[in-house]
PDB file of C-alpha atoms in Angstrom:
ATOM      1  CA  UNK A 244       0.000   0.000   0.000  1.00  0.00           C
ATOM      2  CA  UNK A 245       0.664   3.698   0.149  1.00  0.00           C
ATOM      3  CA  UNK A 246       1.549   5.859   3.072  1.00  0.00           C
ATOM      4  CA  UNK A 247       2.634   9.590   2.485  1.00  0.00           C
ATOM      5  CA  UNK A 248       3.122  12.066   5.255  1.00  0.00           C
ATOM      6  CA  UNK A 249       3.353  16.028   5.210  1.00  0.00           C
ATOM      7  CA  UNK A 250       2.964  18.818   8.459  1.00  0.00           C
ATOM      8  CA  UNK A 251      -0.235  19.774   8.294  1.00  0.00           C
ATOM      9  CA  UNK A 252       0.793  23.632   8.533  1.00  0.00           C
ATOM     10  CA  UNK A 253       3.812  26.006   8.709  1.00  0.00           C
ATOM     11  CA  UNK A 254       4.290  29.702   8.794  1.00  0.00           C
ATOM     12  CA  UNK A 255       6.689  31.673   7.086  1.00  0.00           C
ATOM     13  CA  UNK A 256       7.409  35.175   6.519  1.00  0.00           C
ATOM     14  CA  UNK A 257       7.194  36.907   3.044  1.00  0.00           C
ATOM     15  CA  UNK A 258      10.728  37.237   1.474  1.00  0.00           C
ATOM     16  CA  UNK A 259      12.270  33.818   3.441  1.00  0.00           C
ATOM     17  CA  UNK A 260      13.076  30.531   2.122  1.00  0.00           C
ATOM     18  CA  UNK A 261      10.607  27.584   3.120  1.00  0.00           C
ATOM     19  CA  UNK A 262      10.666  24.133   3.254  1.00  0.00           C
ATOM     20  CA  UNK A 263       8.045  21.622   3.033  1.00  0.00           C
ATOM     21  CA  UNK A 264       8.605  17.835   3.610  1.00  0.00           C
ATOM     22  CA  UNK A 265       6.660  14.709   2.125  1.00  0.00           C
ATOM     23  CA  UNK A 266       7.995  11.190   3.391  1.00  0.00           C
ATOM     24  CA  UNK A 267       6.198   8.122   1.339  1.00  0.00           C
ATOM     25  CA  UNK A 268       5.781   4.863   1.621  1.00  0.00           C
ATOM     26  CA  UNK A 269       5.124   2.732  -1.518  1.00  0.00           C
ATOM     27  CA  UNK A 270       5.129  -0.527  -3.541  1.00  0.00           C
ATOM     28  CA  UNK A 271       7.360   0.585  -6.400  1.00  0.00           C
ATOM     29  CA  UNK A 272       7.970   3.837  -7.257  1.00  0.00           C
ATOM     30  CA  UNK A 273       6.749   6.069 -10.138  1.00  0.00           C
ATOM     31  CA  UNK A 274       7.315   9.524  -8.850  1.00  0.00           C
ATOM     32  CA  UNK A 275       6.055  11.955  -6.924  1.00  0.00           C
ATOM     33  CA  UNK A 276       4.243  15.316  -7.517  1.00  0.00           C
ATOM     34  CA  UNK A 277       4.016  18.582  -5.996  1.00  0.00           C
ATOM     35  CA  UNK A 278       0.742  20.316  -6.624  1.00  0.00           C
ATOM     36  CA  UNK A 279      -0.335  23.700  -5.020  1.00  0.00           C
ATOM     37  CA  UNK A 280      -4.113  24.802  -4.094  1.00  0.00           C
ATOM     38  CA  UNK A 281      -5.514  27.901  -3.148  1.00  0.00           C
ATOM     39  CA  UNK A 282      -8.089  28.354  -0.576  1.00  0.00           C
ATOM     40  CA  UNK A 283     -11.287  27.070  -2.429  1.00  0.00           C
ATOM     41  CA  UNK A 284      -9.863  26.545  -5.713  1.00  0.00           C
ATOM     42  CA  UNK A 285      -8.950  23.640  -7.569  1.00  0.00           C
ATOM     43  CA  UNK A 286      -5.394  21.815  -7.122  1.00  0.00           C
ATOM     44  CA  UNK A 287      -2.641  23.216 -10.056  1.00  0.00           C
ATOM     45  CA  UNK A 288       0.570  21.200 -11.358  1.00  0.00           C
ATOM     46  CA  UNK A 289       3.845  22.375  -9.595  1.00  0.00           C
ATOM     47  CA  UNK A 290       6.644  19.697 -10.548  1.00  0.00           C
ATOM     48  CA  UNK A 291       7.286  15.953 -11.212  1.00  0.00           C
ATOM     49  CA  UNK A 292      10.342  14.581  -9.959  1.00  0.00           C
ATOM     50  CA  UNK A 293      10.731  10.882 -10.653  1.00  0.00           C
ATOM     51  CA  UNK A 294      15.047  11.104 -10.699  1.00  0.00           C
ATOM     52  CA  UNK A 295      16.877  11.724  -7.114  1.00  0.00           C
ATOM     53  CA  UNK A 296      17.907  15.377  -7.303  1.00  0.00           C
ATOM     54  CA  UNK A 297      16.892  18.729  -7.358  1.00  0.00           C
ATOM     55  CA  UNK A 298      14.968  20.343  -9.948  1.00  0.00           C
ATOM     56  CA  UNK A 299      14.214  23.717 -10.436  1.00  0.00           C
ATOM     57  CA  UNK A 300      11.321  26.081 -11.697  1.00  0.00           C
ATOM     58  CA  UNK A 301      11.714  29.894 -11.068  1.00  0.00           C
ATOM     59  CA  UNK A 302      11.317  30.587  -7.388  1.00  0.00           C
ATOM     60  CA  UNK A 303       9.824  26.618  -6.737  1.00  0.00           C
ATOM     61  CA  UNK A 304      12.244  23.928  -6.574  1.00  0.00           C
ATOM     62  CA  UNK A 305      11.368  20.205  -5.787  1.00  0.00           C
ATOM     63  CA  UNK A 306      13.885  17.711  -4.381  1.00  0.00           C
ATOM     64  CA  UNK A 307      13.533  13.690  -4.417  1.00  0.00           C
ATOM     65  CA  UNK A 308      15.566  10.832  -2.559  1.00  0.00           C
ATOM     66  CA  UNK A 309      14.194   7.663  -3.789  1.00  0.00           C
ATOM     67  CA  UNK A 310      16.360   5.639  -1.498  1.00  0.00           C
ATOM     68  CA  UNK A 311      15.365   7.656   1.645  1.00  0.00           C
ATOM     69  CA  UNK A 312      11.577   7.860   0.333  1.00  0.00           C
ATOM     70  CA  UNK A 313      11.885  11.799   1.047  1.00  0.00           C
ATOM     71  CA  UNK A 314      10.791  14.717  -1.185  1.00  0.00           C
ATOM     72  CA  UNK A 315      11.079  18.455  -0.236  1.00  0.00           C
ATOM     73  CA  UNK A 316       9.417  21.750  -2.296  1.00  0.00           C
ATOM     74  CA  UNK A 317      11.577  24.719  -1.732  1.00  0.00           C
ATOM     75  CA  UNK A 318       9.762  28.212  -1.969  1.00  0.00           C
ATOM     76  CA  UNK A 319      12.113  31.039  -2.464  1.00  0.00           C
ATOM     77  CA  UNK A 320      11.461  34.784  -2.037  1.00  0.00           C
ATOM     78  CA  UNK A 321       7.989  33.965  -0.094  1.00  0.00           C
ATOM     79  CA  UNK A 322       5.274  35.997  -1.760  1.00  0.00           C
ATOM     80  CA  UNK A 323       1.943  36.942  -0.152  1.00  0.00           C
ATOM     81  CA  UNK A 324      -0.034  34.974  -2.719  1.00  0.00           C
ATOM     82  CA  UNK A 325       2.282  31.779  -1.828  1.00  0.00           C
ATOM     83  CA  UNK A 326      -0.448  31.297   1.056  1.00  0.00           C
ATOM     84  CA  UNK A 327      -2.082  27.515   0.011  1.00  0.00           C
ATOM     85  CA  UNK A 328      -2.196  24.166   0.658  1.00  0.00           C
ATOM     86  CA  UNK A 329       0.831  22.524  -1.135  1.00  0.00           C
ATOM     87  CA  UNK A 330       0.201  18.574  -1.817  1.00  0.00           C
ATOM     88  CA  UNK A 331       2.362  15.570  -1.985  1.00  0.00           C
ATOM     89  CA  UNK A 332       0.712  12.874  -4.216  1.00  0.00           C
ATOM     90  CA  UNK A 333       2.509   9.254  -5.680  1.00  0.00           C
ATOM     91  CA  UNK A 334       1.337   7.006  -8.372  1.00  0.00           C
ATOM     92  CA  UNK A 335       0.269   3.664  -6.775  1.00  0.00           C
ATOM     93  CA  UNK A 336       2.523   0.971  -8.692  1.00  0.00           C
ATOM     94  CA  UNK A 337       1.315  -0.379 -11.877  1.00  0.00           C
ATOM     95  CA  UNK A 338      -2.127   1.451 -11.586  1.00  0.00           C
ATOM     96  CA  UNK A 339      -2.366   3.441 -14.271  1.00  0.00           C
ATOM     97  CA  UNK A 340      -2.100   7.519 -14.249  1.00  0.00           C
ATOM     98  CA  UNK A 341      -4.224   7.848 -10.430  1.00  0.00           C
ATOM     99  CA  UNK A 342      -2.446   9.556  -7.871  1.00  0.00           C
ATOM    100  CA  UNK A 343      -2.930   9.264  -4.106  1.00  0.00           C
ATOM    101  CA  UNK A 344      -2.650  12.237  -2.017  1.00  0.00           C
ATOM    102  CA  UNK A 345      -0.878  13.410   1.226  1.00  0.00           C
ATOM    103  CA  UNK A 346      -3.389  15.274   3.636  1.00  0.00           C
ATOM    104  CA  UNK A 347      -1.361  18.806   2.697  1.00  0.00           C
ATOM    105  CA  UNK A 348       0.199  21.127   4.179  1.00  0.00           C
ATOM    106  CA  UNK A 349      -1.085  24.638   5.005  1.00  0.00           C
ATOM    107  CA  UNK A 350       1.378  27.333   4.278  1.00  0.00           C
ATOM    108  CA  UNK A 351       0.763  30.817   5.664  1.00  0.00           C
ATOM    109  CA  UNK A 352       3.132  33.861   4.342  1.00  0.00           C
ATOM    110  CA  UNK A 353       3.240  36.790   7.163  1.00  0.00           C
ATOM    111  CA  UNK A 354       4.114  40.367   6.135  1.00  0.00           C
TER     112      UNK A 354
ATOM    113  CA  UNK B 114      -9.879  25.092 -24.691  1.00  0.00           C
ATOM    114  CA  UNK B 115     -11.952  25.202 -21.707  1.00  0.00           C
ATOM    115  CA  UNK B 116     -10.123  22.600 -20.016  1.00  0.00           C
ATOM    116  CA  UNK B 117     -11.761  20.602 -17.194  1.00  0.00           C
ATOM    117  CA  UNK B 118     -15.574  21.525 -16.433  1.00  0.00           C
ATOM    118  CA  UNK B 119     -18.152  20.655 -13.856  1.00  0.00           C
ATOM    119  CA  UNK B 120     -20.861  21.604 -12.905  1.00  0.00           C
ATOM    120  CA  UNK B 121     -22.752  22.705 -10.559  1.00  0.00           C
ATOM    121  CA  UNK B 122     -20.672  24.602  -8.437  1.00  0.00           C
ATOM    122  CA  UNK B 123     -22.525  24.265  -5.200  1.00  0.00           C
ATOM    123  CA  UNK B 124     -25.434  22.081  -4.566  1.00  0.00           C
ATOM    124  CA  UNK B 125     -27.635  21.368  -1.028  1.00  0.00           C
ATOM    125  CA  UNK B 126     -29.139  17.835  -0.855  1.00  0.00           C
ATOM    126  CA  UNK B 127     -31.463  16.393   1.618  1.00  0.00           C
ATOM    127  CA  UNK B 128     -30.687  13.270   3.002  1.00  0.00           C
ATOM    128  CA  UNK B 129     -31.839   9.951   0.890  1.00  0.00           C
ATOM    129  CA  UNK B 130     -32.173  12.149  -2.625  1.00  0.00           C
ATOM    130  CA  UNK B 131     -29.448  11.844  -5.602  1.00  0.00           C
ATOM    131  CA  UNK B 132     -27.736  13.834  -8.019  1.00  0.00           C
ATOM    132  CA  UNK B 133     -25.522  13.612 -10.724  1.00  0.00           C
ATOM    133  CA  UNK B 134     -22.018  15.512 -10.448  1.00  0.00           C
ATOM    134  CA  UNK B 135     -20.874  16.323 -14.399  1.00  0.00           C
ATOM    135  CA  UNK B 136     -17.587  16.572 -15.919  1.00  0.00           C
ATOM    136  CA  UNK B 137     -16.368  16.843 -19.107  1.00  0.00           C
ATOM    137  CA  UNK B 138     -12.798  17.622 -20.722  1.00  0.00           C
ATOM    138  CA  UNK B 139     -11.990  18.948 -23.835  1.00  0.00           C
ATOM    139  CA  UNK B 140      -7.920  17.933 -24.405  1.00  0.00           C
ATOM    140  CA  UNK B 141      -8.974  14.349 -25.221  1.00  0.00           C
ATOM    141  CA  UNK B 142      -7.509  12.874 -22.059  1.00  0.00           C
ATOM    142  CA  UNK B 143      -8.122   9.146 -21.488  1.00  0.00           C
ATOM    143  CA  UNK B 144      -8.040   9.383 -18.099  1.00  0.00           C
ATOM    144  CA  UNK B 145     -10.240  10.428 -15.900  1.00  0.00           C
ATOM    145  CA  UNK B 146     -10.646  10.750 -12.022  1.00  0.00           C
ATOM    146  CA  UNK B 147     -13.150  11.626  -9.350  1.00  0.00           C
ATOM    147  CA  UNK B 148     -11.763  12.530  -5.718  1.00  0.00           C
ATOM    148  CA  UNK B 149     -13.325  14.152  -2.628  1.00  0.00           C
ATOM    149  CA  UNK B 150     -11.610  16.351  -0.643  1.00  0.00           C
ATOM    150  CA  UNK B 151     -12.863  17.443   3.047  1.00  0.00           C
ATOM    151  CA  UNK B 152     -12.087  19.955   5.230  1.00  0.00           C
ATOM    152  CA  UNK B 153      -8.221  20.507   5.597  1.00  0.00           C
ATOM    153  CA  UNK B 154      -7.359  17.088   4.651  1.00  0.00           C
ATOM    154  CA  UNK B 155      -6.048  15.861   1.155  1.00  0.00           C
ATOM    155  CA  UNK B 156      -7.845  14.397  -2.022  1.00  0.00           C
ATOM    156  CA  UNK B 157      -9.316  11.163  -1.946  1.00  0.00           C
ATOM    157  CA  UNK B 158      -9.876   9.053  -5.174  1.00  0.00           C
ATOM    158  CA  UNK B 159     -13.572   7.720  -5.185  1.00  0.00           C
ATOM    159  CA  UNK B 160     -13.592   6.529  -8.993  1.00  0.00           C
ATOM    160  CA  UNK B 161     -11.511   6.350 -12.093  1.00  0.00           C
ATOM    161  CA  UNK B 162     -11.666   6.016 -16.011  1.00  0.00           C
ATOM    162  CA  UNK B 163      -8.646   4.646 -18.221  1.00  0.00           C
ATOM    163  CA  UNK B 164     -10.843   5.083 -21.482  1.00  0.00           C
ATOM    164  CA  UNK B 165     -14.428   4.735 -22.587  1.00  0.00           C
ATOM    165  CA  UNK B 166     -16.533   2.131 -20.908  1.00  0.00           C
ATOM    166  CA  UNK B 167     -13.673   1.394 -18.603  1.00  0.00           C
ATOM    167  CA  UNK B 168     -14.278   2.691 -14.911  1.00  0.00           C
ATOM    168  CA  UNK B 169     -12.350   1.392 -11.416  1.00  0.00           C
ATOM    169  CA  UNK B 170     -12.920   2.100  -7.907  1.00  0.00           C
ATOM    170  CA  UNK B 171     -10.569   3.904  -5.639  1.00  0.00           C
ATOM    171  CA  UNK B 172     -10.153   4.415  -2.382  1.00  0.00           C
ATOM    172  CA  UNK B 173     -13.609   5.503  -1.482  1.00  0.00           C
ATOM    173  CA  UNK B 174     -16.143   4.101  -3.903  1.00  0.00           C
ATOM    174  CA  UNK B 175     -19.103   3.397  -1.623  1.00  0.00           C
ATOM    175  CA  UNK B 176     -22.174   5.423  -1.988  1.00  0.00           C
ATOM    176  CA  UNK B 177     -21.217   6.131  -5.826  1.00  0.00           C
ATOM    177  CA  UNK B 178     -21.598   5.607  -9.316  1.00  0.00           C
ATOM    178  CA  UNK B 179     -19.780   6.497 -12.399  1.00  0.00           C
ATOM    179  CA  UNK B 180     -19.927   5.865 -16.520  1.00  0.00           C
ATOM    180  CA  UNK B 181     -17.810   6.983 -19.181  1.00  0.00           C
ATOM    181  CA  UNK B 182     -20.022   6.339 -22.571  1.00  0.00           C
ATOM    182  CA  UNK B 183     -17.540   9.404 -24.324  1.00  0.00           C
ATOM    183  CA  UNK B 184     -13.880  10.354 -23.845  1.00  0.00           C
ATOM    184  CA  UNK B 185     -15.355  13.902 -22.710  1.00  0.00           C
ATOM    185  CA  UNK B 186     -17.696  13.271 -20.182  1.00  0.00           C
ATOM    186  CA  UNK B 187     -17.238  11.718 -16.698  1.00  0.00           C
ATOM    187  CA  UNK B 188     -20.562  11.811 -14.435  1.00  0.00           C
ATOM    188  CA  UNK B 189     -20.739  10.698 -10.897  1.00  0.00           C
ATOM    189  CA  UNK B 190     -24.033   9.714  -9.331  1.00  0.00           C
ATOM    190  CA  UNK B 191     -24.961   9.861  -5.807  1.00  0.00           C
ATOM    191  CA  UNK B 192     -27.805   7.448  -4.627  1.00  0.00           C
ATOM    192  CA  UNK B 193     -29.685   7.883  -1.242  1.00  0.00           C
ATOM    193  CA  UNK B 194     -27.233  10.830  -0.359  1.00  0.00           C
ATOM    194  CA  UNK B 195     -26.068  10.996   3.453  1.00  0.00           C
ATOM    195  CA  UNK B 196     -24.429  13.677   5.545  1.00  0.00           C
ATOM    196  CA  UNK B 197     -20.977  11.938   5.289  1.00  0.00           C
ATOM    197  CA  UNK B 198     -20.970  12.502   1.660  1.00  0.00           C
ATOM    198  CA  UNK B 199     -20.618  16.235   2.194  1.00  0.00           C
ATOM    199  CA  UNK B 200     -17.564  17.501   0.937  1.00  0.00           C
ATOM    200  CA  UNK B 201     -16.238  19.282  -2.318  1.00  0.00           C
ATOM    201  CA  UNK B 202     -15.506  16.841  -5.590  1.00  0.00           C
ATOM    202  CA  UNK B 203     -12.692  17.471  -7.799  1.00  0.00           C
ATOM    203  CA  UNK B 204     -12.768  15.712 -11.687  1.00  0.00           C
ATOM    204  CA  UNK B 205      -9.281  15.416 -12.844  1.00  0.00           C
ATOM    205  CA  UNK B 206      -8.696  14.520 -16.230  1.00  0.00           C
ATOM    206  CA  UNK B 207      -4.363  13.467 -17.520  1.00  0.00           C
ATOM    207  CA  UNK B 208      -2.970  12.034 -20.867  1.00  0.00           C
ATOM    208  CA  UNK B 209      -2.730   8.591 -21.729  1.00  0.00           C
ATOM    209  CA  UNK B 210       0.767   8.377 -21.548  1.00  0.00           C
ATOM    210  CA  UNK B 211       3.348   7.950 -18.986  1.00  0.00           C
ATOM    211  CA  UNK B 212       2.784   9.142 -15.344  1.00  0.00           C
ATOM    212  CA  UNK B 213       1.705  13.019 -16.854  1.00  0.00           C
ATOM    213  CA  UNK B 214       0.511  15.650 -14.780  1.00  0.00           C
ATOM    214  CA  UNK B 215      -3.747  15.689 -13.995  1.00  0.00           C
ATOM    215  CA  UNK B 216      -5.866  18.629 -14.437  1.00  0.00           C
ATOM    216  CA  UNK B 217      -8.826  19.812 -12.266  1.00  0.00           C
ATOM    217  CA  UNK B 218     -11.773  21.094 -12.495  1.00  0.00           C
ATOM    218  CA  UNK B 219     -12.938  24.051 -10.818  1.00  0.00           C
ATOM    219  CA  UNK B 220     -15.007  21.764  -7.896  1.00  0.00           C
ATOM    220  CA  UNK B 221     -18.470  21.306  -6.678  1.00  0.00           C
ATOM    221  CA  UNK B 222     -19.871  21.643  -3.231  1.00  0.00           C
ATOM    222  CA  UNK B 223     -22.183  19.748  -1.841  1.00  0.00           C
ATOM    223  CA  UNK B 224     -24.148  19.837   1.212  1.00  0.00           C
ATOM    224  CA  UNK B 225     -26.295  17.219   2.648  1.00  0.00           C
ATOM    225  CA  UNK B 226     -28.787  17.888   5.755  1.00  0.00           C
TER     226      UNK B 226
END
């Protein structure tokens, strides 16, 4: 089965550098994605890492050790509008495109 | 392209009555996928489509109903609706190939007193 874990919320101030941890647990491994949501909107794509490493998008970067079953997003140069839910999600083994989903984790931005 | 659509938006049931939850895509995905999503906790999967007249249950099937007669469209049906089923539904729609990114719909949220 599948087990992924996340903090449910962390605080940060606008301008810093944050951290968010996902830890999984799977059958076989496919991947693991990032995806961000907004307060009553609908989840949005933020990176696919499915090599160990870091890859980098602009101010988001996403980091994966397959042999540790540990990812981290990195969120540089906090922005007010950063506030969301940011979720952890892995592809069961040889099921096909679904995704299961950590519970997310609530990131507030202070002034 | 208007991406992923469902509708309604917001919906209030009474307990025992049933609904239909659309969804349609227009980037010719396969796949298809249902999930619920309550307060502050993740997405669960509740149904999902690998192609036309192909559905499979995920993690939290009971209490629904799906059918995929097109590519485009992806109902959900919700018989003898009970309090426990309120929450807000998310279709997702992703390419055939590889382990490709999934794209949402806007959401519907229901209510059932």
């Amino acid at each position: 089965g599948q087990n992924i874990d996340q903090p449910t919320e962390m605080t940060a101030t606008e301008g810093a550098i944050v951290q968010i941890n996902c830890t999984y647990q799977t059958s076989g491994f496919n991947g693991l994605f990032w995806y961000q949501q907004h307060a009553g909107e609908a989840p949005t794509f933020l990176s696919y890492n499915v090599l160990d490493g870091l890859e980098e998008k602009g101010r988001f970067s996403s980091f994966l050790s397959r042999s540790k079953g540990y990812s981290y997003l990195l969120l540089k140069e906090l922005q007010m509008k950063d506030s969301a839910s940011y979720l952890c999600a892995v592809p069961p083994y040889n099921q096909g495109g679904k995704l299961i989903f950590g519970q997310g984790t609530e990131l507030s931005v202070k002034p | 392209n208007a991406g992923v659509t469902q509708t309604p938006k917001f919906r209030i049931l009474k307990i025992g009555q049933s609904m239909t939850l659309q969804c349609a895509q227009d980037m010719n995905h396969n796949y298809m996928y249902w999930y619920r999503q309550d307060p502050g906790m993740g997405l669960k999967l509740i149904y999902y489509s690998v192609g036309a007249g192909i559905t499979d249950k995920g993690e939290v099937p009971n209490g629904y109903n799906v059918s995929r007669s097109t590519t485009e469209d992806f109902p959900l049906r919700l018989e003898l609706a009970a309090p426990s089923q309120t929450s807000v539904y998310f279709c997702a729609s992703s390419a055939l190939e590889g382990y490709n990114e999934q794209f949402f719909g806007p959401g519907t949220r229901l209510t059932v007193l």
